[in-house]
Tab-separated table of C-alpha atoms and ligand atoms in Angstrom:
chain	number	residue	atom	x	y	z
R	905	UNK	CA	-237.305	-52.724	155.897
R	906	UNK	CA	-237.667	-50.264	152.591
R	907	UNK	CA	-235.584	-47.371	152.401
R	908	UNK	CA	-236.990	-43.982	151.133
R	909	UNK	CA	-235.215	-42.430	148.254
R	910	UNK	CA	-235.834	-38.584	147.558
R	911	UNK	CA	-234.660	-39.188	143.821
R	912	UNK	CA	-236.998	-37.548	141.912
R	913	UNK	CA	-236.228	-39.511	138.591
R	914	UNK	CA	-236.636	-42.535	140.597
R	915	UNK	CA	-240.222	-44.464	139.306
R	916	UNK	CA	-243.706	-44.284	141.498
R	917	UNK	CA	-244.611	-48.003	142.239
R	918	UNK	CA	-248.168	-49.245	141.446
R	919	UNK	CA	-249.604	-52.622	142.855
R	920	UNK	CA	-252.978	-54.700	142.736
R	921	UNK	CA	-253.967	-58.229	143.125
R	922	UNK	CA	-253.881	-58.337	139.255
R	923	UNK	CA	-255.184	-56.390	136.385
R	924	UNK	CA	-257.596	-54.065	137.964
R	925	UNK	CA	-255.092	-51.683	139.088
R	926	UNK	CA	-254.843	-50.470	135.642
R	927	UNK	CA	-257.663	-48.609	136.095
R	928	UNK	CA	-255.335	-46.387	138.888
R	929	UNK	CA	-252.615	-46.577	136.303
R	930	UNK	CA	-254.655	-44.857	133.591
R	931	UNK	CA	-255.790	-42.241	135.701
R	932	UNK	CA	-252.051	-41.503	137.207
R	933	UNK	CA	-250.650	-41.514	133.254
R	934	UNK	CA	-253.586	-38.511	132.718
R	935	UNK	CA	-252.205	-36.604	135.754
R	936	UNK	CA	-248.288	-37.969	135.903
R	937	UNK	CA	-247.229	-38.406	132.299
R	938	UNK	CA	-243.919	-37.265	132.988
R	939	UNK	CA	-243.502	-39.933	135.864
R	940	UNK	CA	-241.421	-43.206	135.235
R	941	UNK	CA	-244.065	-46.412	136.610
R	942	UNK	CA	-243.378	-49.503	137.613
R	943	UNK	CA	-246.656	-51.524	138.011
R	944	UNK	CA	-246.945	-54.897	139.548
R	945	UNK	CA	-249.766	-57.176	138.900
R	946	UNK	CA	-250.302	-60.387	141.202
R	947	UNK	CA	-251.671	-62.254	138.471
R	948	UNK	CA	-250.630	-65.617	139.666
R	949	UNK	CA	-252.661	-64.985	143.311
R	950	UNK	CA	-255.774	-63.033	141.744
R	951	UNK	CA	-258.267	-62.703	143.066
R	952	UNK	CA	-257.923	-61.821	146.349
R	953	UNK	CA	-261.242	-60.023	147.219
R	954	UNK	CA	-262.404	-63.670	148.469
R	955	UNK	CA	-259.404	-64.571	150.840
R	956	UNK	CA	-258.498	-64.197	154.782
R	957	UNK	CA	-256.884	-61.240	156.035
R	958	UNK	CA	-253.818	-63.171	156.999
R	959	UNK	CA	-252.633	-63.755	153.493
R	960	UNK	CA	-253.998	-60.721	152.258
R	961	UNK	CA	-251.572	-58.919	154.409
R	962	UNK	CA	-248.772	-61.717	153.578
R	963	UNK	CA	-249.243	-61.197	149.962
R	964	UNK	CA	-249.558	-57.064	150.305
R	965	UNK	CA	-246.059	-57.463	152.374
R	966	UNK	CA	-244.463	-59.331	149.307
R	967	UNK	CA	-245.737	-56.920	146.594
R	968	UNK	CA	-244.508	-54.221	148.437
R	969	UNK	CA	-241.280	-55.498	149.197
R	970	UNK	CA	-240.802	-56.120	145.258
R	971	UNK	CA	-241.633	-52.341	144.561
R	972	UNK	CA	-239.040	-51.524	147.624
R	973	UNK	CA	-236.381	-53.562	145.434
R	974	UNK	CA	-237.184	-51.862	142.569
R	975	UNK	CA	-235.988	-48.414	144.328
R	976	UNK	CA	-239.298	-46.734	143.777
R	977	UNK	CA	-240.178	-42.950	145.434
R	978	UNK	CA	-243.413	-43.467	146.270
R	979	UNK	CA	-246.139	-46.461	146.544
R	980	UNK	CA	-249.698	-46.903	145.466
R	981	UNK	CA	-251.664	-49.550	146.628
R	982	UNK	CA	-254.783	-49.956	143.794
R	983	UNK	CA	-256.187	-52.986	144.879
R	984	UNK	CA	-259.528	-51.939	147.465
R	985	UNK	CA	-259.266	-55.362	149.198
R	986	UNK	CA	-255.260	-54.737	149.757
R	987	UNK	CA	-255.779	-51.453	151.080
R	988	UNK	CA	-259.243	-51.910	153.073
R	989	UNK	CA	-257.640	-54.826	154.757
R	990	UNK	CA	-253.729	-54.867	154.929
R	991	UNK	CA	-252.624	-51.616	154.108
R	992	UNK	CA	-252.864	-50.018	158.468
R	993	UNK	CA	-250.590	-52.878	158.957
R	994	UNK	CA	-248.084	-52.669	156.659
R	995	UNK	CA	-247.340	-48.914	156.246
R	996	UNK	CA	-246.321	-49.004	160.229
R	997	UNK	CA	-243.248	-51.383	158.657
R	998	UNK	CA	-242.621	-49.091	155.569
R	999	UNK	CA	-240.060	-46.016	154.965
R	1000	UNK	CA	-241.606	-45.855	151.621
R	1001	UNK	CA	-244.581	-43.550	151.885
R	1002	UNK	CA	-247.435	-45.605	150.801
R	1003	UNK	CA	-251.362	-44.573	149.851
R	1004	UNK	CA	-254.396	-46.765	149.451
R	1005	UNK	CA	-257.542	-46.209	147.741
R	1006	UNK	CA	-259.779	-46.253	151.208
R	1007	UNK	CA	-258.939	-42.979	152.165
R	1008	UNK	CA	-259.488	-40.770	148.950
R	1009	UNK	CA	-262.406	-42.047	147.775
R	1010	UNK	CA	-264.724	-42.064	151.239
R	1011	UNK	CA	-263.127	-38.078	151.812
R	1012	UNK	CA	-264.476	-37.697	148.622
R	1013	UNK	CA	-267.983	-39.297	149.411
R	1014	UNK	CA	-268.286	-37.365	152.396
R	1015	UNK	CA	-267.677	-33.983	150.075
R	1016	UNK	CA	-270.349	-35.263	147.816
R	1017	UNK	CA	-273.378	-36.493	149.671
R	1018	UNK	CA	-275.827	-34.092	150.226
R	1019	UNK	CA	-278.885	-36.275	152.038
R	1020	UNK	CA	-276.266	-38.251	154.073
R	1021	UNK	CA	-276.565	-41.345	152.963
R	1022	UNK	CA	-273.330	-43.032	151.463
R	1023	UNK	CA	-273.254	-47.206	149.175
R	1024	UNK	CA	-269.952	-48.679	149.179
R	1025	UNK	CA	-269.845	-51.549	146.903
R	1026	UNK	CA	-266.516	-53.900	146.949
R	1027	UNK	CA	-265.319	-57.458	147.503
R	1028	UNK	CA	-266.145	-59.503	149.982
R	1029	UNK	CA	-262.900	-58.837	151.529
R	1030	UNK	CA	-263.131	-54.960	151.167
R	1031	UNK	CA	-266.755	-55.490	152.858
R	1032	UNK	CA	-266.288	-57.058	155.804
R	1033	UNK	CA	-262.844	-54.822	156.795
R	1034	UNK	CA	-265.870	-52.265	157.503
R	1035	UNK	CA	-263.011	-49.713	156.361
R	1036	UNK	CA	-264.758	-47.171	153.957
R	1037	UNK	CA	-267.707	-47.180	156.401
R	1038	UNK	CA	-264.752	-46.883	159.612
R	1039	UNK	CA	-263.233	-43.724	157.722
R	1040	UNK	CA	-266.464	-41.634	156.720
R	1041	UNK	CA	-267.679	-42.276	160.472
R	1042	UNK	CA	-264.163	-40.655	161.283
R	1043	UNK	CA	-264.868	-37.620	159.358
R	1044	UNK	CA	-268.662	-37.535	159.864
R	1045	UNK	CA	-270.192	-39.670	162.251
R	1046	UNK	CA	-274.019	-38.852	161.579
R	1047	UNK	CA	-273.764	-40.192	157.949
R	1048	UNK	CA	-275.209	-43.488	157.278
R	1049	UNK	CA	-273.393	-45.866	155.147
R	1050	UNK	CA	-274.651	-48.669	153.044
R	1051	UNK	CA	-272.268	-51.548	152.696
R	1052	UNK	CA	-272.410	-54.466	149.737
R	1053	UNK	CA	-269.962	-56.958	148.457
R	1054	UNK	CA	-270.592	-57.602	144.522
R	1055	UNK	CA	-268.506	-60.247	143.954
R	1056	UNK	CA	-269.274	-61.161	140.641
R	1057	UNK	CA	-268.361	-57.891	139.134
R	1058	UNK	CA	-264.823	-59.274	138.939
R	1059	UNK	CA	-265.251	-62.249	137.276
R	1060	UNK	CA	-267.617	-60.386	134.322
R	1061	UNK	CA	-264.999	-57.352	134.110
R	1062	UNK	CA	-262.311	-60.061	133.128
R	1063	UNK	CA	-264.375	-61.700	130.898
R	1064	UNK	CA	-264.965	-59.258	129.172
R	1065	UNK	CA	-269.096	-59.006	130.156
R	1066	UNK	CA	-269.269	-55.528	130.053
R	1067	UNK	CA	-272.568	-54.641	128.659
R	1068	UNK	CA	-274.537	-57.722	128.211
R	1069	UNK	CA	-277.558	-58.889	129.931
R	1070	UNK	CA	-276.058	-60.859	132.122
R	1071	UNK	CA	-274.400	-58.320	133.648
R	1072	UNK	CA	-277.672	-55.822	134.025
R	1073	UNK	CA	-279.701	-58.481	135.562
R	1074	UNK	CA	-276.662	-59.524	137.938
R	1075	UNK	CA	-276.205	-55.543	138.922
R	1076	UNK	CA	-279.794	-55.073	139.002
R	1077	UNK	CA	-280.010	-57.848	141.631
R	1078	UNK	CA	-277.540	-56.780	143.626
R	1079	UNK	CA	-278.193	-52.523	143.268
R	1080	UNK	CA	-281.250	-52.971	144.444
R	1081	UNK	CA	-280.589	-52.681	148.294
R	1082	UNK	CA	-278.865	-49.843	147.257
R	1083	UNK	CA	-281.669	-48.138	145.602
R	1084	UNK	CA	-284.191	-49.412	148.224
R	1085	UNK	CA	-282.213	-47.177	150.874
R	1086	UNK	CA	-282.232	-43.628	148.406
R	1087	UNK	CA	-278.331	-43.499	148.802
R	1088	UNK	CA	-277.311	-40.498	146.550
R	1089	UNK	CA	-273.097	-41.740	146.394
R	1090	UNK	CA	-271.949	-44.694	145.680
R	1091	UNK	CA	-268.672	-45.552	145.954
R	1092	UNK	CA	-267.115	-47.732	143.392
R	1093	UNK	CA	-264.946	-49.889	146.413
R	1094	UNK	CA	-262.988	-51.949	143.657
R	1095	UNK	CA	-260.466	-51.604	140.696
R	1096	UNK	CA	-262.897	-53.064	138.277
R	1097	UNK	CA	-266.213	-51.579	139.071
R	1098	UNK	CA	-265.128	-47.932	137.042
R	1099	UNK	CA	-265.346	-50.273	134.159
R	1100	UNK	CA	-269.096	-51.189	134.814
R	1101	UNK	CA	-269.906	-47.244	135.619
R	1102	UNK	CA	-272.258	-47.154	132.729
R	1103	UNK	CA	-274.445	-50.622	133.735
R	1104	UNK	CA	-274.319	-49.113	137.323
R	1105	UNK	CA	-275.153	-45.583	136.453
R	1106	UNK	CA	-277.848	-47.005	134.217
R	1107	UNK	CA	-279.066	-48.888	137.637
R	1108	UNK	CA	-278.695	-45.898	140.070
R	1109	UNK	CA	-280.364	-43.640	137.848
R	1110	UNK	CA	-278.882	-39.904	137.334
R	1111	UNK	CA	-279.475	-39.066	140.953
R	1112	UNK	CA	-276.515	-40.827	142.573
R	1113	UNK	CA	-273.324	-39.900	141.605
R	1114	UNK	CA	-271.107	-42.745	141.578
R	1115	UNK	CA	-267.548	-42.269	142.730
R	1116	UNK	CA	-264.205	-43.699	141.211
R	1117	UNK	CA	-261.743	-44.463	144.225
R	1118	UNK	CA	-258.910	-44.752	141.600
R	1119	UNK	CA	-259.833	-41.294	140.518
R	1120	UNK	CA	-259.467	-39.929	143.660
R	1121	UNK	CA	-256.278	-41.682	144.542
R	1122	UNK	CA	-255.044	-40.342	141.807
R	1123	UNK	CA	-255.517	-36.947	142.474
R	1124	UNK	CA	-254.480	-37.434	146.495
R	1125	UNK	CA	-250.880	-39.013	144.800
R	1126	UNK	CA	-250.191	-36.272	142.602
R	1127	UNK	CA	-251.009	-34.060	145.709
R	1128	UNK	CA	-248.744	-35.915	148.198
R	1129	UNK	CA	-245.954	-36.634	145.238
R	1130	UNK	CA	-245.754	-32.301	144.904
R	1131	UNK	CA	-245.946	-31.617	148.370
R	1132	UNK	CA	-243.002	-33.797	149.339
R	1133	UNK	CA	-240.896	-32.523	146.382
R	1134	UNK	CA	-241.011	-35.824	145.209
R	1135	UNK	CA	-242.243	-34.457	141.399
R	1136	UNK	CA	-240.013	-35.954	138.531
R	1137	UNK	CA	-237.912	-32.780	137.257
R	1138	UNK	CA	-239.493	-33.293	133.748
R	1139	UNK	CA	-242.719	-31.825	135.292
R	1140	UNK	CA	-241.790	-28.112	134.739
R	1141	UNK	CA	-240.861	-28.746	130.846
R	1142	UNK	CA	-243.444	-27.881	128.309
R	1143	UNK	CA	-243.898	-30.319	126.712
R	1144	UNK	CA	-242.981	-32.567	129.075
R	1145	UNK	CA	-241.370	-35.667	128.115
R	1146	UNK	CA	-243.149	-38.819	128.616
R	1147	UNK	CA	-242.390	-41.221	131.413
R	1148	UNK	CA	-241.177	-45.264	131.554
R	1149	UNK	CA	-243.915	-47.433	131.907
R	1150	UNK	CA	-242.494	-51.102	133.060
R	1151	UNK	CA	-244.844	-53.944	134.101
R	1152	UNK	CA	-244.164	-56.989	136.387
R	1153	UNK	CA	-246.595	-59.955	136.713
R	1154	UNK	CA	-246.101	-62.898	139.400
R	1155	UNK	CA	-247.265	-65.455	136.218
R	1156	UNK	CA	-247.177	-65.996	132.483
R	1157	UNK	CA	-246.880	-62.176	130.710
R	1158	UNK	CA	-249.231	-63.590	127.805
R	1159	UNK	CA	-251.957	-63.965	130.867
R	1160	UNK	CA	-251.592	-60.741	131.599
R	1161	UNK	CA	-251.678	-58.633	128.300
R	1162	UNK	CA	-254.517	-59.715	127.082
R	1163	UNK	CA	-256.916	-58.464	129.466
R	1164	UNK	CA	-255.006	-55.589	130.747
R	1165	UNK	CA	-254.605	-54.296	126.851
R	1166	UNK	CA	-258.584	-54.525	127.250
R	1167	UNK	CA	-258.615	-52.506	130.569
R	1168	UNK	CA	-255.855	-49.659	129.146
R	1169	UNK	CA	-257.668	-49.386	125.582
R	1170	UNK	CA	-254.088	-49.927	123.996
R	1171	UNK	CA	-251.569	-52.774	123.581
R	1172	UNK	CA	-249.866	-53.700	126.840
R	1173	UNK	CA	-246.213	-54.491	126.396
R	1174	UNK	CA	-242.877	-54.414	128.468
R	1175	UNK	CA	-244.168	-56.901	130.823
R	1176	UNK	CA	-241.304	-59.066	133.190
R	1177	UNK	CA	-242.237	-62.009	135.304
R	1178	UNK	CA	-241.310	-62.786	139.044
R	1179	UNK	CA	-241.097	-64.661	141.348
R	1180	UNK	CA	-243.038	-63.332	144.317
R	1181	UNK	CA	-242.331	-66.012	146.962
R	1182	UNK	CA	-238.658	-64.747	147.049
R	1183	UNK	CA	-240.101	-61.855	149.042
Y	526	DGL	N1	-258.231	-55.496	142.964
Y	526	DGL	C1	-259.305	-56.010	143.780
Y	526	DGL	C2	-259.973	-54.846	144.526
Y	526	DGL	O1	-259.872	-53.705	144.144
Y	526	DGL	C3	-260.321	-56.769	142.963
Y	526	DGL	C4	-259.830	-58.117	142.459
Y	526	DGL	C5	-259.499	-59.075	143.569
Y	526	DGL	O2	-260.422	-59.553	144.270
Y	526	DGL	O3	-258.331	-59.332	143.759
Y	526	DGL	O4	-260.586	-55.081	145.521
């Protein structure tokens, strides 16, 4: 069992299967800059957009219970497949208040669409958990949502296959349902996809606007952080002084930084393995 700390200085923990959560990261340094951050990374499990729910929630227990140790004040869970799939579960067990990424970005869908017709696109894992499509029925039932796991999108972000061929002929293949069914929001369901927004946009053409679940997330944290007085004290000094930013991986560091100093757009350093069996 975690126990809640209302330490303000204390850090806001960050966790994803791997490297995509840096895309959450980068939009909570634009809003939080003042916060300290401890992210962990599950390198050595990634991916897990392809695995059961049983050891999704097993491994979404662990990488929580790391954060817990690490005395954090709040908890973000960046990974889509973590949250669409084992995040109910395990904030029952948690004193820690804890947000996924479901939540944010289908509220903000529902905002957005104006014909009523709502694409998710995630992993396979995020797709068949039916959650983005569960919550938008909860807030509107009428609205008809389009579901579609892209698997491949992962693979290509790592790699670095950003704007090649490959990759338009792949998302072309796979958008097309999409475009066959006039959604006009489409809901970027996975850490990695905000990193392909310009092949998809290209795809969807100017009429759907595609939403960043990350993005929203982050503005839903800063939200909850302020309302439960949780805001690190350096907040109300101008300027205010930036943050720690501390990274733990569950394998090798150098597997890590390479990519991730690809996903934040600067070197990645101050990275610490662990051992996630121990917990
Ligand atoms: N972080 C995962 C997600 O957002 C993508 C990578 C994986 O499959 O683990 O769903």
């Amino acid at each position: 069992m975690n126990t809640p700390t209302n330490n303000r200085t204390a850090p806001i923990g960050i966790f994803d299967s791997g490297v995509g959560g840096l895309t959450v990261l980068k939009e909570i340094l634009e809003l939080l800059p003042f916060e300290n951050i401890v992210y962990f990374g599950d390198v050595g499990r990634t991916p897990y957009g392809g695995r059961s729910k049983e050891i999704i929630t097993q491994f979404t227990k662990q990488d929580i219970s790391f954060l817990a140790e690490q005395k954090v004040k709040f908890i973000i869970c960046a990974c889509n497949t973590a949250s669409s799939t084992a995040l109910e579960e395990v904030q029952k067990g948690s004193e820690i208040e804890i947000i996924g990424v479901i939540e944010p970005g289908a509220k903000a869908a529902v905002e957005k669409t104006k014909n009523g017709k709502i694409g998710i696109i995630g992993t396979v894992a995020t797709i068949n958990s039916n959650a983005y499509a569960s919550y938008i029925h909860s807030l509107e039932p009428q609205l008809k949502v389009f579901s579609l796991a892209c698997p491949l999108f992962v693979p290509l972000v790592e790699e670095g296959y950003i704007d090649k061929e490959a990759t338009y002929l792949i998302a072309r293949d796979y958008l097309q349902t999409m475009k066959d069914v006039s959604i006009d929001t489409l809901v970027l369901g996975c850490t990695h996809y905000p990193l392909l927004k310009e092949v998809i946009g290209d795809i969807m053409g100017d009429a759907v606007t595609l939403l960043d679940s990350g993005e929203e997330t982050a503005k839903e944290s800063f939200r909850r952080i302020t309302t439960s007085g949780l805001l690190h004290p350096y907040s109300s000094q101008v300027p205010a002084p930036e943050g720690e930013l501390k990274y733990f991986v569950s394998d090798v560091p150098e597997k890590f930084s390479s990519v991730a100093s690809r996903f934040m757009g600067k070197e990645v350093t101050n990275i610490t393995r662990v051992d996630i069996s121990k917990y």
